[in-house]
mmCIF file of C-alpha atoms in Angstrom:
data_model
loop_
_atom_site.group_PDB
_atom_site.id
_atom_site.type_symbol
_atom_site.label_atom_id
_atom_site.label_comp_id
_atom_site.label_asym_id
_atom_site.label_seq_id
_atom_site.Cartn_x
_atom_site.Cartn_y
_atom_site.Cartn_z
ATOM 1 C CA MET A 1243 -18.939 -9.567 12.561
ATOM 2 C CA PRO A 1244 -17.634 -12.740 13.280
ATOM 3 C CA GLY A 1245 -19.102 -15.984 13.628
ATOM 4 C CA ILE A 1246 -22.976 -16.086 14.363
ATOM 5 C CA HIS A 1247 -23.291 -18.700 16.974
ATOM 6 C CA PRO A 1248 -25.969 -19.111 20.308
ATOM 7 C CA THR A 1249 -24.668 -17.759 23.746
ATOM 8 C CA PRO A 1250 -26.025 -18.926 26.698
ATOM 9 C CA ALA A 1251 -26.995 -15.447 27.669
ATOM 10 C CA ARG A 1252 -29.403 -15.549 24.519
ATOM 11 C CA SER A 1253 -31.368 -18.431 23.138
ATOM 12 C CA ARG A 1254 -31.481 -18.785 19.194
ATOM 13 C CA SER A 1255 -33.735 -21.569 19.546
ATOM 14 C CA ARG A 1256 -36.466 -21.509 16.568
ATOM 15 C CA ALA A 1257 -39.079 -20.632 19.122
ATOM 16 C CA ALA A 1258 -37.302 -17.218 19.633
ATOM 17 C CA PHE A 1259 -38.562 -16.280 15.382
ATOM 18 C CA ALA A 1260 -42.077 -16.565 16.550
ATOM 19 C CA PRO A 1261 -44.244 -13.207 15.974
ATOM 20 C CA ALA A 1262 -44.204 -12.654 19.451
ATOM 21 C CA SER A 1263 -40.936 -13.293 19.815
ATOM 22 C CA ALA A 1264 -38.566 -10.507 22.134
ATOM 23 C CA LEU A 1265 -36.984 -8.606 18.776
ATOM 24 C CA ALA A 1266 -41.042 -8.117 17.488
ATOM 25 C CA SER A 1267 -42.104 -6.529 21.086
ATOM 26 C CA LEU A 1268 -38.977 -4.212 20.954
ATOM 27 C CA LEU A 1269 -39.791 -3.396 17.204
ATOM 28 C CA ALA A 1270 -43.362 -2.763 18.473
ATOM 29 C CA CYS A 1271 -42.403 -1.234 21.530
ATOM 30 C CA ALA A 1272 -40.209 1.186 20.094
ATOM 31 C CA GLY A 1273 -43.088 2.757 17.776
ATOM 32 C CA TRP A 1274 -41.565 0.577 14.586
ATOM 33 C CA LEU A 1275 -44.143 -0.609 11.970
ATOM 34 C CA LEU A 1276 -43.631 -4.526 11.221
ATOM 35 C CA PRO A 1277 -44.146 -6.141 8.042
ATOM 36 C CA ALA A 1278 -47.647 -5.426 7.006
ATOM 37 C CA THR A 1279 -46.875 -1.705 6.425
ATOM 38 C CA ALA A 1280 -42.978 -1.666 5.913
ATOM 39 C CA GLY A 1281 -41.924 1.163 3.392
ATOM 40 C CA ALA A 1282 -39.747 0.408 0.483
ATOM 41 C CA VAL A 1283 -36.063 0.046 1.068
ATOM 42 C CA ASP A 1284 -33.528 1.119 -1.548
ATOM 43 C CA PHE A 1285 -31.386 -1.632 -1.196
ATOM 44 C CA GLY A 1286 -28.436 -0.136 -3.593
ATOM 45 C CA ARG A 1287 -28.561 3.422 -1.996
ATOM 46 C CA GLN A 1288 -29.167 1.981 2.130
ATOM 47 C CA VAL A 1289 -28.790 -1.668 2.664
ATOM 48 C CA ALA A 1290 -25.771 -2.533 0.464
ATOM 49 C CA PRO A 1291 -23.136 0.417 2.190
ATOM 50 C CA LEU A 1292 -24.420 -0.504 5.709
ATOM 51 C CA LEU A 1293 -23.875 -4.153 4.957
ATOM 52 C CA SER A 1294 -20.466 -3.502 3.134
ATOM 53 C CA ALA A 1295 -19.139 -1.012 6.058
ATOM 54 C CA ARG A 1296 -20.223 -2.972 9.006
ATOM 55 C CA CYS A 1297 -20.472 -6.753 8.046
ATOM 56 C CA VAL A 1298 -18.712 -8.284 4.930
ATOM 57 C CA SER A 1299 -15.181 -7.285 6.699
ATOM 58 C CA CYS A 1300 -15.762 -10.800 8.128
ATOM 59 C CA HIS A 1301 -18.265 -12.525 6.490
ATOM 60 C CA SER A 1302 -17.264 -12.587 2.753
ATOM 61 C CA ALA A 1303 -16.369 -15.047 0.274
ATOM 62 C CA GLY A 1304 -12.961 -16.650 2.067
ATOM 63 C CA GLN A 1305 -13.796 -15.035 5.193
ATOM 64 C CA ALA A 1306 -16.955 -16.389 5.979
ATOM 65 C CA LYS A 1307 -17.308 -16.296 10.075
ATOM 66 C CA GLY A 1308 -19.450 -18.505 11.457
ATOM 67 C CA GLY A 1309 -20.042 -19.752 7.883
ATOM 68 C CA LEU A 1310 -21.936 -16.641 7.119
ATOM 69 C CA ASP A 1311 -21.131 -15.035 3.517
ATOM 70 C CA LEU A 1312 -23.310 -11.606 3.329
ATOM 71 C CA SER A 1313 -21.283 -10.282 0.373
ATOM 72 C CA SER A 1314 -23.995 -11.801 -2.520
ATOM 73 C CA ARG A 1315 -27.900 -12.662 -2.043
ATOM 74 C CA ALA A 1316 -27.312 -16.205 -3.025
ATOM 75 C CA SER A 1317 -24.734 -16.671 -0.536
ATOM 76 C CA ALA A 1318 -27.036 -14.587 2.614
ATOM 77 C CA LEU A 1319 -29.842 -16.407 1.700
ATOM 78 C CA ARG A 1320 -28.040 -19.717 2.143
ATOM 79 C CA GLY A 1321 -27.252 -18.672 5.998
ATOM 80 C CA GLY A 1322 -24.517 -19.761 8.388
ATOM 81 C CA ASP A 1323 -23.339 -22.489 10.746
ATOM 82 C CA SER A 1324 -26.384 -20.981 13.266
ATOM 83 C CA GLY A 1325 -29.160 -21.063 10.969
ATOM 84 C CA THR A 1326 -31.247 -19.148 8.036
ATOM 85 C CA SER A 1327 -29.683 -15.462 8.715
ATOM 86 C CA ILE A 1328 -32.365 -13.586 6.112
ATOM 87 C CA VAL A 1329 -36.067 -14.517 5.700
ATOM 88 C CA PRO A 1330 -37.397 -12.974 2.944
ATOM 89 C CA GLY A 1331 -40.398 -11.353 3.752
ATOM 90 C CA ARG A 1332 -40.189 -12.582 7.427
ATOM 91 C CA PRO A 1333 -38.270 -10.554 9.513
ATOM 92 C CA ALA A 1334 -38.804 -11.888 12.682
ATOM 93 C CA GLU A 1335 -37.468 -15.578 11.244
ATOM 94 C CA SER A 1336 -34.325 -14.163 10.260
ATOM 95 C CA LEU A 1337 -31.287 -14.927 12.424
ATOM 96 C CA LEU A 1338 -29.782 -11.449 11.249
ATOM 97 C CA LEU A 1339 -31.957 -9.428 13.217
ATOM 98 C CA ASP A 1340 -31.484 -11.096 16.536
ATOM 99 C CA MET A 1341 -27.995 -10.478 15.985
ATOM 100 C CA ILE A 1342 -27.454 -7.081 15.133
ATOM 101 C CA ALA A 1343 -30.566 -5.976 17.767
ATOM 102 C CA ALA A 1344 -30.092 -6.141 21.615
ATOM 103 C CA GLY A 1345 -33.667 -7.167 22.687
ATOM 104 C CA ASP A 1346 -32.862 -7.421 26.348
ATOM 105 C CA GLY A 1347 -30.803 -4.024 26.759
ATOM 106 C CA THR A 1348 -27.324 -5.475 26.580
ATOM 107 C CA ARG A 1349 -25.062 -5.118 23.473
ATOM 108 C CA PRO A 1350 -25.732 -7.301 20.315
ATOM 109 C CA ASP A 1351 -23.655 -10.172 18.759
ATOM 110 C CA MET A 1352 -22.966 -8.383 15.893
ATOM 111 C CA PRO A 1353 -20.915 -6.366 15.294
ATOM 112 C CA ALA A 1354 -18.289 -7.594 17.379
ATOM 113 C CA LYS A 1355 -15.710 -4.890 16.463
ATOM 114 C CA GLY A 1356 -17.105 -1.180 16.755
ATOM 115 C CA LYS A 1357 -20.066 0.573 17.761
ATOM 116 C CA PRO A 1358 -23.330 -1.435 17.479
ATOM 117 C CA LEU A 1359 -25.615 -0.749 15.080
ATOM 118 C CA SER A 1360 -27.962 2.560 15.400
ATOM 119 C CA ALA A 1361 -31.645 1.838 16.127
ATOM 120 C CA ALA A 1362 -32.384 3.515 12.463
ATOM 121 C CA GLU A 1363 -29.975 1.063 10.693
ATOM 122 C CA VAL A 1364 -31.589 -2.267 12.182
ATOM 123 C CA LYS A 1365 -35.255 -0.585 11.634
ATOM 124 C CA LEU A 1366 -33.517 -0.613 7.848
ATOM 125 C CA VAL A 1367 -32.601 -3.986 8.192
ATOM 126 C CA HIS A 1368 -36.151 -4.951 9.120
ATOM 127 C CA ASP A 1369 -38.170 -3.219 6.875
ATOM 128 C CA TRP A 1370 -35.759 -4.439 3.774
ATOM 129 C CA ILE A 1371 -36.284 -7.927 4.786
ATOM 130 C CA ALA A 1372 -39.863 -7.380 5.653
ATOM 131 C CA ALA A 1373 -40.406 -6.017 1.375
ATOM 132 C CA GLY A 1374 -38.682 -9.324 0.313
ATOM 133 C CA ALA A 1375 -35.123 -8.186 0.921
ATOM 134 C CA SER A 1376 -34.688 -7.315 -2.815
ATOM 135 C CA TRP A 1377 -31.037 -7.754 -3.996
ATOM 136 C CA PRO A 1378 -29.737 -7.689 -7.376
ATOM 137 C CA GLU A 1379 -28.079 -11.331 -8.626
ATOM 138 C CA LYS A 1380 -24.968 -10.133 -9.940
ATOM 139 C CA LEU A 1381 -24.168 -7.612 -7.223
ATOM 140 C CA VAL A 1382 -21.887 -8.437 -4.893
ATOM 141 C CA LEU A 1383 -20.652 -6.632 -1.957
ATOM 142 C CA HIS A 1384 -17.075 -5.090 -0.967
ATOM 143 C CA GLU A 1385 -15.681 -4.177 2.184
ATOM 144 C CA PRO A 1386 -14.906 -0.194 1.686
ATOM 145 C CA ALA A 1387 -11.622 0.658 -0.039
ATOM 146 C CA LYS A 1388 -9.468 2.327 2.771
ATOM 147 C CA ALA A 1389 -7.795 4.749 0.106
ATOM 148 C CA GLY A 1390 -9.523 6.386 -2.552
ATOM 149 C CA ALA A 1391 -7.942 8.652 -5.302
ATOM 150 C CA ASP A 1392 -7.948 11.225 -2.903
ATOM 151 C CA TRP A 1393 -5.262 9.678 -0.648
ATOM 152 C CA TRP A 1394 -2.690 11.603 -0.530
ATOM 153 C CA SER A 1395 -0.058 9.509 -2.239
ATOM 154 C CA LEU A 1396 -2.308 9.138 -5.554
ATOM 155 C CA VAL A 1397 -2.772 12.582 -5.304
ATOM 156 C CA PRO A 1398 -1.271 14.281 -8.616
ATOM 157 C CA LEU A 1399 1.990 16.386 -7.721
ATOM 158 C CA ALA A 1400 1.777 19.882 -7.433
ATOM 159 C CA LYS A 1401 4.115 22.836 -6.538
ATOM 160 C CA ALA A 1402 3.775 24.236 -3.273
ATOM 161 C CA GLU A 1403 5.087 27.634 -2.100
ATOM 162 C CA PRO A 1404 5.723 27.604 1.416
ATOM 163 C CA SER A 1405 5.332 31.565 3.031
ATOM 164 C CA ALA A 1406 8.260 32.719 4.467
ATOM 165 C CA PRO A 1407 7.624 34.443 7.890
ATOM 166 C CA ALA A 1408 9.347 38.026 8.321
ATOM 167 C CA SER A 1409 11.178 36.693 11.326
ATOM 168 C CA LEU A 1410 12.717 34.233 8.904
ATOM 169 C CA SER A 1411 16.387 34.690 8.849
ATOM 170 C CA ALA A 1412 18.080 34.898 5.290
ATOM 171 C CA GLU A 1413 20.102 31.753 5.478
ATOM 172 C CA TRP A 1414 16.632 30.143 5.938
ATOM 173 C CA LYS A 1415 15.038 31.957 2.789
ATOM 174 C CA GLN A 1416 17.310 30.762 -0.050
ATOM 175 C CA SER A 1417 15.231 27.639 -1.060
ATOM 176 C CA ALA A 1418 11.737 25.706 -0.582
ATOM 177 C CA ILE A 1419 12.972 23.508 1.739
ATOM 178 C CA ASP A 1420 14.477 25.614 3.968
ATOM 179 C CA ARG A 1421 11.854 27.868 4.103
ATOM 180 C CA PHE A 1422 9.613 24.588 5.046
ATOM 181 C CA VAL A 1423 11.757 23.625 7.579
ATOM 182 C CA GLY A 1424 12.287 27.247 8.796
ATOM 183 C CA ALA A 1425 9.054 28.006 9.249
ATOM 184 C CA LYS A 1426 7.772 24.851 11.498
ATOM 185 C CA LEU A 1427 11.116 25.726 13.320
ATOM 186 C CA LEU A 1428 9.705 28.826 13.952
ATOM 187 C CA GLU A 1429 6.399 27.272 14.962
ATOM 188 C CA ARG A 1430 7.513 24.927 17.617
ATOM 189 C CA LYS A 1431 9.566 27.622 18.946
ATOM 190 C CA LEU A 1432 12.881 25.675 17.818
ATOM 191 C CA SER A 1433 16.848 26.291 17.237
ATOM 192 C CA PRO A 1434 18.601 24.788 14.435
ATOM 193 C CA ASN A 1435 22.034 23.204 15.207
ATOM 194 C CA PRO A 1436 24.702 25.195 14.667
ATOM 195 C CA GLU A 1437 26.499 25.384 10.977
ATOM 196 C CA ALA A 1438 28.381 22.529 10.496
ATOM 197 C CA ASP A 1439 32.495 23.448 10.256
ATOM 198 C CA ARG A 1440 33.766 23.283 6.870
ATOM 199 C CA ARG A 1441 35.731 19.690 7.951
ATOM 200 C CA THR A 1442 32.321 18.116 9.284
ATOM 201 C CA LEU A 1443 30.914 19.339 5.800
ATOM 202 C CA VAL A 1444 32.877 17.702 3.429
ATOM 203 C CA ARG A 1445 32.604 14.641 5.421
ATOM 204 C CA ARG A 1446 29.263 14.408 5.286
ATOM 205 C CA VAL A 1447 28.130 15.474 1.785
ATOM 206 C CA THR A 1448 31.303 12.617 0.527
ATOM 207 C CA TYR A 1449 29.787 10.115 2.177
ATOM 208 C CA ASP A 1450 26.121 11.209 1.434
ATOM 209 C CA LEU A 1451 27.417 11.018 -2.796
ATOM 210 C CA LEU A 1452 30.408 8.705 -2.463
ATOM 211 C CA GLY A 1453 29.337 6.470 0.612
ATOM 212 C CA LEU A 1454 33.363 6.835 0.663
ATOM 213 C CA PRO A 1455 35.468 9.046 3.360
ATOM 214 C CA PRO A 1456 37.158 12.077 1.659
ATOM 215 C CA THR A 1457 40.951 11.723 1.585
ATOM 216 C CA PRO A 1458 42.979 13.800 3.644
ATOM 217 C CA GLU A 1459 44.080 15.898 1.189
ATOM 218 C CA GLU A 1460 40.648 16.191 -0.462
ATOM 219 C CA THR A 1461 39.390 17.375 3.527
ATOM 220 C CA ALA A 1462 42.209 20.080 3.342
ATOM 221 C CA GLY A 1463 41.527 21.334 0.295
ATOM 222 C CA PHE A 1464 38.317 22.225 0.872
ATOM 223 C CA VAL A 1465 38.455 23.471 4.527
ATOM 224 C CA HIS A 1466 41.243 26.010 3.138
ATOM 225 C CA ASP A 1467 38.947 26.610 -0.156
ATOM 226 C CA SER A 1468 38.062 30.094 0.255
ATOM 227 C CA ARG A 1469 35.939 30.811 -2.697
ATOM 228 C CA PRO A 1470 32.352 31.310 -2.174
ATOM 229 C CA ASP A 1471 31.432 29.034 -4.757
ATOM 230 C CA ALA A 1472 33.722 25.877 -2.548
ATOM 231 C CA TYR A 1473 30.780 24.050 -1.536
ATOM 232 C CA GLU A 1474 28.869 24.263 -4.757
ATOM 233 C CA ARG A 1475 32.714 22.850 -6.581
ATOM 234 C CA LEU A 1476 32.784 20.405 -4.105
ATOM 235 C CA VAL A 1477 29.239 18.792 -4.707
ATOM 236 C CA ASP A 1478 30.156 19.001 -8.584
ATOM 237 C CA ARG A 1479 33.528 16.988 -8.391
ATOM 238 C CA LEU A 1480 31.586 14.430 -6.313
ATOM 239 C CA LEU A 1481 28.415 14.163 -8.664
ATOM 240 C CA ALA A 1482 31.322 13.370 -11.441
ATOM 241 C CA SER A 1483 33.115 10.896 -9.454
ATOM 242 C CA PRO A 1484 32.280 7.186 -11.063
ATOM 243 C CA HIS A 1485 31.939 6.193 -7.531
ATOM 244 C CA TYR A 1486 28.557 8.600 -7.184
ATOM 245 C CA GLY A 1487 27.169 5.822 -9.845
ATOM 246 C CA GLU A 1488 28.341 3.322 -7.290
ATOM 247 C CA GLN A 1489 26.540 4.643 -4.603
ATOM 248 C CA TRP A 1490 23.604 5.172 -5.564
ATOM 249 C CA GLY A 1491 23.005 2.683 -8.228
ATOM 250 C CA ARG A 1492 23.383 0.095 -5.240
ATOM 251 C CA HIS A 1493 20.354 1.809 -3.547
ATOM 252 C CA TRP A 1494 18.644 1.479 -7.186
ATOM 253 C CA LEU A 1495 19.312 -2.047 -7.415
ATOM 254 C CA ASP A 1496 17.793 -2.591 -3.601
ATOM 255 C CA VAL A 1497 14.695 -0.865 -4.668
ATOM 256 C CA ILE A 1498 14.315 -3.158 -7.977
ATOM 257 C CA ARG A 1499 15.162 -6.789 -5.468
ATOM 258 C CA PHE A 1500 18.253 -7.259 -7.932
ATOM 259 C CA GLY A 1501 20.101 -9.960 -6.315
ATOM 260 C CA GLU A 1502 23.259 -12.351 -8.485
ATOM 261 C CA SER A 1503 21.161 -15.785 -7.229
ATOM 262 C CA ARG A 1504 18.303 -16.982 -7.709
ATOM 263 C CA GLY A 1505 17.121 -17.470 -4.037
ATOM 264 C CA PHE A 1506 15.085 -20.818 -3.260
ATOM 265 C CA GLU A 1507 16.574 -24.005 -1.976
ATOM 266 C CA ARG A 1508 19.241 -24.088 -4.564
ATOM 267 C CA ASN A 1509 20.184 -20.539 -4.502
ATOM 268 C CA GLN A 1510 22.303 -20.615 -7.472
ATOM 269 C CA ILE A 1511 24.575 -18.146 -8.283
ATOM 270 C CA VAL A 1512 23.811 -15.997 -11.591
ATOM 271 C CA THR A 1513 27.093 -15.782 -13.126
ATOM 272 C CA ASN A 1514 25.527 -13.281 -16.176
ATOM 273 C CA ALA A 1515 23.935 -10.637 -14.167
ATOM 274 C CA TRP A 1516 26.535 -8.400 -13.742
ATOM 275 C CA PRO A 1517 26.535 -6.242 -17.118
ATOM 276 C CA PHE A 1518 23.179 -5.479 -15.427
ATOM 277 C CA ARG A 1519 24.665 -3.972 -12.689
ATOM 278 C CA ASP A 1520 27.282 -2.171 -14.615
ATOM 279 C CA TYR A 1521 24.528 -1.139 -16.956
ATOM 280 C CA VAL A 1522 22.457 0.721 -13.726
ATOM 281 C CA ILE A 1523 26.187 2.203 -12.296
ATOM 282 C CA ARG A 1524 26.679 3.673 -16.046
ATOM 283 C CA SER A 1525 23.007 5.312 -15.984
ATOM 284 C CA PHE A 1526 23.400 6.801 -12.921
ATOM 285 C CA ASN A 1527 27.212 8.339 -13.749
ATOM 286 C CA ASP A 1528 25.649 9.628 -17.116
ATOM 287 C CA ASP A 1529 22.356 11.332 -15.320
ATOM 288 C CA LYS A 1530 19.940 8.990 -17.777
ATOM 289 C CA PRO A 1531 16.871 10.532 -17.283
ATOM 290 C CA PHE A 1532 14.565 8.565 -15.063
ATOM 291 C CA ASP A 1533 11.958 8.198 -17.540
ATOM 292 C CA GLN A 1534 14.413 6.178 -19.972
ATOM 293 C CA LEU A 1535 15.398 3.933 -17.247
ATOM 294 C CA VAL A 1536 12.381 3.064 -16.134
ATOM 295 C CA VAL A 1537 11.216 2.216 -19.945
ATOM 296 C CA GLU A 1538 14.579 0.431 -20.482
ATOM 297 C CA HIS A 1539 13.633 -1.715 -17.573
ATOM 298 C CA LEU A 1540 10.453 -2.705 -18.858
ATOM 299 C CA ALA A 1541 11.316 -2.977 -22.719
ATOM 300 C CA GLY A 1542 14.955 -3.136 -23.081
ATOM 301 C CA ASP A 1543 15.017 -5.855 -25.736
ATOM 302 C CA VAL A 1544 12.279 -4.366 -27.623
ATOM 303 C CA ILE A 1545 13.227 -0.730 -27.903
ATOM 304 C CA GLY A 1546 16.988 -1.442 -27.944
ATOM 305 C CA LYS A 1547 16.945 -4.373 -30.241
ATOM 306 C CA ASP A 1548 20.467 -5.072 -31.030
ATOM 307 C CA ARG A 1549 21.955 -2.702 -29.121
ATOM 308 C CA PRO A 1550 23.393 -4.406 -25.784
ATOM 309 C CA GLU A 1551 23.860 -1.264 -24.069
ATOM 310 C CA VAL A 1552 19.706 -0.923 -23.860
ATOM 311 C CA GLU A 1553 18.965 -4.452 -24.030
ATOM 312 C CA VAL A 1554 20.670 -5.226 -20.648
ATOM 313 C CA GLY A 1555 18.166 -2.838 -19.174
ATOM 314 C CA ALA A 1556 15.121 -5.454 -19.226
ATOM 315 C CA THR A 1557 16.965 -7.658 -17.096
ATOM 316 C CA PHE A 1558 15.272 -5.836 -14.639
ATOM 317 C CA LEU A 1559 12.388 -8.581 -15.467
ATOM 318 C CA VAL A 1560 14.274 -11.737 -14.158
ATOM 319 C CA CYS A 1561 16.510 -10.239 -11.554
ATOM 320 C CA GLY A 1562 14.555 -11.257 -8.651
ATOM 321 C CA ALA A 1563 14.226 -14.692 -7.089
ATOM 322 C CA TYR A 1564 13.184 -17.673 -9.024
ATOM 323 C CA ASP A 1565 12.088 -21.138 -8.071
ATOM 324 C CA ASP A 1566 14.346 -23.105 -10.577
ATOM 325 C CA VAL A 1567 13.189 -26.636 -9.238
ATOM 326 C CA GLY A 1568 10.614 -27.481 -11.347
ATOM 327 C CA ASN A 1569 7.316 -29.697 -10.126
ATOM 328 C CA LYS A 1570 5.768 -32.273 -12.376
ATOM 329 C CA ASP A 1571 2.522 -31.691 -10.939
ATOM 330 C CA PRO A 1572 0.301 -29.192 -13.477
ATOM 331 C CA VAL A 1573 -0.948 -27.798 -10.091
ATOM 332 C CA ALA A 1574 1.981 -27.001 -8.695
ATOM 333 C CA ALA A 1575 3.863 -25.857 -12.310
ATOM 334 C CA ALA A 1576 0.970 -23.548 -12.889
ATOM 335 C CA GLN A 1577 1.577 -21.849 -9.164
ATOM 336 C CA ILE A 1578 4.864 -21.556 -9.886
ATOM 337 C CA ARG A 1579 4.303 -19.450 -12.846
ATOM 338 C CA ALA A 1580 1.944 -17.437 -11.387
ATOM 339 C CA ASN A 1581 4.636 -16.390 -8.808
ATOM 340 C CA THR A 1582 7.007 -15.702 -10.774
ATOM 341 C CA LEU A 1583 4.622 -13.238 -12.636
ATOM 342 C CA ASP A 1584 3.549 -11.729 -9.744
ATOM 343 C CA ASP A 1585 7.301 -11.572 -8.685
ATOM 344 C CA VAL A 1586 7.543 -9.475 -12.105
ATOM 345 C CA ILE A 1587 4.199 -7.034 -11.284
ATOM 346 C CA ARG A 1588 5.066 -6.427 -7.582
ATOM 347 C CA ALA A 1589 8.594 -5.228 -8.071
ATOM 348 C CA THR A 1590 7.365 -2.879 -11.198
ATOM 349 C CA ALA A 1591 4.277 -1.420 -9.256
ATOM 350 C CA GLU A 1592 6.411 -0.964 -5.827
ATOM 351 C CA ALA A 1593 9.785 0.387 -7.641
ATOM 352 C CA PHE A 1594 8.144 2.803 -10.186
ATOM 353 C CA LEU A 1595 4.650 3.736 -8.952
ATOM 354 C CA GLY A 1596 5.891 3.653 -5.203
ATOM 355 C CA LEU A 1597 2.485 1.187 -4.831
ATOM 356 C CA THR A 1598 2.089 -2.320 -2.700
ATOM 357 C CA VAL A 1599 0.261 -3.844 -4.634
ATOM 358 C CA GLY A 1600 0.893 -7.452 -3.607
ATOM 359 C CA CYS A 1601 -2.146 -7.647 -1.385
ATOM 360 C CA ALA A 1602 -4.202 -7.319 -4.385
ATOM 361 C CA ARG A 1603 -3.117 -10.470 -5.815
ATOM 362 C CA CYS A 1604 -5.517 -12.085 -3.227
ATOM 363 C CA HIS A 1605 -7.449 -8.986 -1.963
ATOM 364 C CA ASP A 1606 -9.489 -6.412 -4.138
ATOM 365 C CA HIS A 1607 -11.258 -4.255 -1.634
ATOM 366 C CA LYS A 1608 -8.255 -2.082 -0.770
#
């Protein structure tokens, strides 16, 4: 619902707001009752949801297109650049109605995005203004949330057991993941790729778990291993390798934005960050429980006081970019401090909750 402004096609002069205006005539022709007999309107239940859904995304504090902010009573009554949008008790003088109702059969100016308000919705706004435009002083409207507690990523984890169609072959019934994939392949009438040969398989799994190729001897050993549990033995050997922690610890260090320099203009090297890197590698190789790793990252210096192998986990809080240039201006210094805290909050939410909460620093409507 971008800025309210005059257009060449439809004059916005004050004369247009007289009782005999085109809008008043339109309402009368449509059989609508005018102010004298307008019925009671429940603002909280009827009008507020309409304004929230169709108006405040463009007309709210910080984004008042056309100078109009419809998020609170005070700002709505103040109006926008083109005049008074809401005049309690006098809908014919309220520019808002003229913008949302097309008196000449053309599309109304607002909302600029999406379909126009229905005749019933326009009548609702008209009757609300006619009845005095009641609006609780402390009620501030926000754009409806894009996702609620029922959003797929916020729903608690639950065990799902896929059905196994009778036509699904035995090798596709060995695990739940196989059954999910196998059922979808049948549904889409697709055939799986042929099973990898042993040389391809040992290279694939070794690269996945260690980030390195197998040696010629390791490849030959697996290719000629005829034991039925040869693959399981191969996986166990790779998981026991110290290279496993190096490979997957590196991925975790990326997730928690670990760096060995401060960033910003000076980008100084942090010479004492390596113990935290080794701690992460060690945690993976020791198969440390994830919840324990999280607690150590957030409070290792508290729960592991005088135990360096645990205390070092709290390096997570400070291993991101850091503006150490400094600023003598109090406002700028406060902003730098806020940025530092924001980095910690965002990294925590994104790494441990899977939520990109950075937007919430400026926006509360998601």
